[in-house]
mmCIF file of C-alpha atoms in Angstrom:
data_model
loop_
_atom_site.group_PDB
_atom_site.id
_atom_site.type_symbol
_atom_site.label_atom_id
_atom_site.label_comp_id
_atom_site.label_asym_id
_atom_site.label_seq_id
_atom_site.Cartn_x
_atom_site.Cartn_y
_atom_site.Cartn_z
ATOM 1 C CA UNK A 1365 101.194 -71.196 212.151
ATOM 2 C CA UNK A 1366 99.051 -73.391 209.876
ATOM 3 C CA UNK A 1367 99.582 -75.303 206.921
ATOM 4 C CA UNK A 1368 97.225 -76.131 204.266
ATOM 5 C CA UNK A 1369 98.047 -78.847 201.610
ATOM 6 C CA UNK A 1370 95.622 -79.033 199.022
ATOM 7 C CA UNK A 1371 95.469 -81.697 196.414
ATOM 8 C CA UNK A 1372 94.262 -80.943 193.137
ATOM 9 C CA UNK A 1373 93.132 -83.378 190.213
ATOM 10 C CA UNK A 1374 93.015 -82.149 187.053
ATOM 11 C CA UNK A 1375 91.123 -83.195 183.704
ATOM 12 C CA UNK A 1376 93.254 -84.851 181.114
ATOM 13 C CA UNK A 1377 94.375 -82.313 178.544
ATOM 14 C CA UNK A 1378 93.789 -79.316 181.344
ATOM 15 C CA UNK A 1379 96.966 -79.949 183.189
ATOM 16 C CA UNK A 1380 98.450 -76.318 182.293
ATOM 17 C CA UNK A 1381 95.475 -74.636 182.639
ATOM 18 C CA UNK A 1382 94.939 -76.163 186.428
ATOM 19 C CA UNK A 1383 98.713 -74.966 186.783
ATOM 20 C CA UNK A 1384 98.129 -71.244 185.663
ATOM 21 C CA UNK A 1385 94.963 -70.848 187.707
ATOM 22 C CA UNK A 1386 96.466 -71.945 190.803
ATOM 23 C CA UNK A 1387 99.267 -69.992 190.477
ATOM 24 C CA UNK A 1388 97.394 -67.153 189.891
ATOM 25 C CA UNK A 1389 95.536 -67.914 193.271
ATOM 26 C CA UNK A 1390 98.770 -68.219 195.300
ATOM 27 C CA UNK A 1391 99.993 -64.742 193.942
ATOM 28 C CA UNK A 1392 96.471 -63.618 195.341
ATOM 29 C CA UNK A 1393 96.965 -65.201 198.724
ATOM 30 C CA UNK A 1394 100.956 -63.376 198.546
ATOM 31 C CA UNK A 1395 99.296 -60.159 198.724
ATOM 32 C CA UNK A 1396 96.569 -61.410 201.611
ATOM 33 C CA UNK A 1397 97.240 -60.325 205.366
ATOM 34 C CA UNK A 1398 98.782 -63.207 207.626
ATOM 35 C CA UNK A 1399 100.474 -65.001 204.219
ATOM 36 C CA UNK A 1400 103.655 -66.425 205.128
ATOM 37 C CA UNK A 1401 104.656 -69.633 202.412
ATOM 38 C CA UNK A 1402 103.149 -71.242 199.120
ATOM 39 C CA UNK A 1403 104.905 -74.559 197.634
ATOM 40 C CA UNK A 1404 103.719 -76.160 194.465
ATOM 41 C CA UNK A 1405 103.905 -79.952 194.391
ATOM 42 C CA UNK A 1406 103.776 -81.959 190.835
ATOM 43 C CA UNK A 1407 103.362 -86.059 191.796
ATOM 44 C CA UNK A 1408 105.684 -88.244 190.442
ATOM 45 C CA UNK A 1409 102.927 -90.853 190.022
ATOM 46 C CA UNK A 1410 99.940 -89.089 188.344
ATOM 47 C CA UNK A 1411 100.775 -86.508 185.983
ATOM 48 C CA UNK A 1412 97.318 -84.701 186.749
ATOM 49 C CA UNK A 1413 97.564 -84.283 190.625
ATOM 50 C CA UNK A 1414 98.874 -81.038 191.281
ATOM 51 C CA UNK A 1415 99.549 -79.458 195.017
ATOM 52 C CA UNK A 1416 100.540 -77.106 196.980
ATOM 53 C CA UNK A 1417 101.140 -76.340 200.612
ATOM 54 C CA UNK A 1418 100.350 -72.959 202.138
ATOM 55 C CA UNK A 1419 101.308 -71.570 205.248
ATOM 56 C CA UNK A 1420 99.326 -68.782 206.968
ATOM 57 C CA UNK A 1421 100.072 -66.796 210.105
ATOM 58 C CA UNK A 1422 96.523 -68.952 212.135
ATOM 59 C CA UNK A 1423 93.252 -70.449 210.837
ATOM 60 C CA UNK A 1424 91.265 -67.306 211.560
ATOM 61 C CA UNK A 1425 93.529 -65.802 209.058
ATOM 62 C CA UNK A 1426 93.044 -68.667 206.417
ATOM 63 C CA UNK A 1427 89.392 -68.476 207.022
ATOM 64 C CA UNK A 1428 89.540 -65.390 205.952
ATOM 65 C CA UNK A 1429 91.070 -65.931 202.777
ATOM 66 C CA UNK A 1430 88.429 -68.669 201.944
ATOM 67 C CA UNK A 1431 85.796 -66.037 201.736
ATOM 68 C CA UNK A 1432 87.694 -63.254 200.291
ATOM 69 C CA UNK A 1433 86.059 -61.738 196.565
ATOM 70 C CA UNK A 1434 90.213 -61.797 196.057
ATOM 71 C CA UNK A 1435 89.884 -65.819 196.320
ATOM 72 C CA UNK A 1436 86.391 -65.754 194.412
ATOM 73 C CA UNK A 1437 87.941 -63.818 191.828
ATOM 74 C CA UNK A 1438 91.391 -65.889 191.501
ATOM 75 C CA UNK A 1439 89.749 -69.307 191.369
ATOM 76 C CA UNK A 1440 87.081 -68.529 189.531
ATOM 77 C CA UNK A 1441 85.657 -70.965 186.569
ATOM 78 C CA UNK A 1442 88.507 -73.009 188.129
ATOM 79 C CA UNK A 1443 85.731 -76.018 188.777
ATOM 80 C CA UNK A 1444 85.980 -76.520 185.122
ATOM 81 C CA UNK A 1445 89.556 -78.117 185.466
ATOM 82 C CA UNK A 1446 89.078 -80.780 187.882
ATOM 83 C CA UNK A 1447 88.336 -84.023 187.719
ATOM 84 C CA UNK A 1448 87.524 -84.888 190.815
ATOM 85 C CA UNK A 1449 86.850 -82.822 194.594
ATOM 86 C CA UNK A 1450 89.818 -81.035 195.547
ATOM 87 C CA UNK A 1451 90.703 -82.308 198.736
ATOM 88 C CA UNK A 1452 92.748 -80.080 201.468
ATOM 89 C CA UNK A 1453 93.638 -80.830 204.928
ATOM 90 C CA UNK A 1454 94.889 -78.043 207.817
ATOM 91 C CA UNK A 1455 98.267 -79.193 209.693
ATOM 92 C CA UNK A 1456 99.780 -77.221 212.685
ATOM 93 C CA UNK A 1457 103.288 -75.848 212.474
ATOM 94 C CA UNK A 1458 105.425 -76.002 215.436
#
């Protein structure tokens, strides 16, 4: 198993937005093959980071999802909400 955790930024003023979009994407991914896990994280520190930690079955399977029309679909205009590059990094689950 995988894990991706995926930090999110978004603009001032787009905060709910960023949060409805991205929750839309992880009921996407729920219905995706090799799913297993999606956690939403709100920092304590910086009111516009929001992010969330996925778990999928391998990276094939996650690779997968990256280039799915059901991902292009769910995040799309979502480039409008961010401040900055979302930034994501893949962890191994024992």
């Amino acid at each position: 198993m995988i894990g991706v955790l995926t930090h999110h930024w978004a603009e001032q003023g787009k905060v709910e937005n960023a949060i409805h979009i991205l929750d839309g994407n992880g009921e996407a991914q729920s219905k995706a093959p090799g799913f297993i896990n999606r956690t939403t994280l709100l920092s304590k520190t910086d009111p516009t980071q929001i992010s969330s930690l996925v778990v999928w079955e391998s990276d094939h399977i996650y690779d997968k999802w990256k280039e799915s029309a059901e991902r292009a679909k769910a995040m799309k205009h979502a480039e409008d909400l961010w401040s900055r590059t979302p930034e994501s990094e893949r962890v191994d689950i024992p």
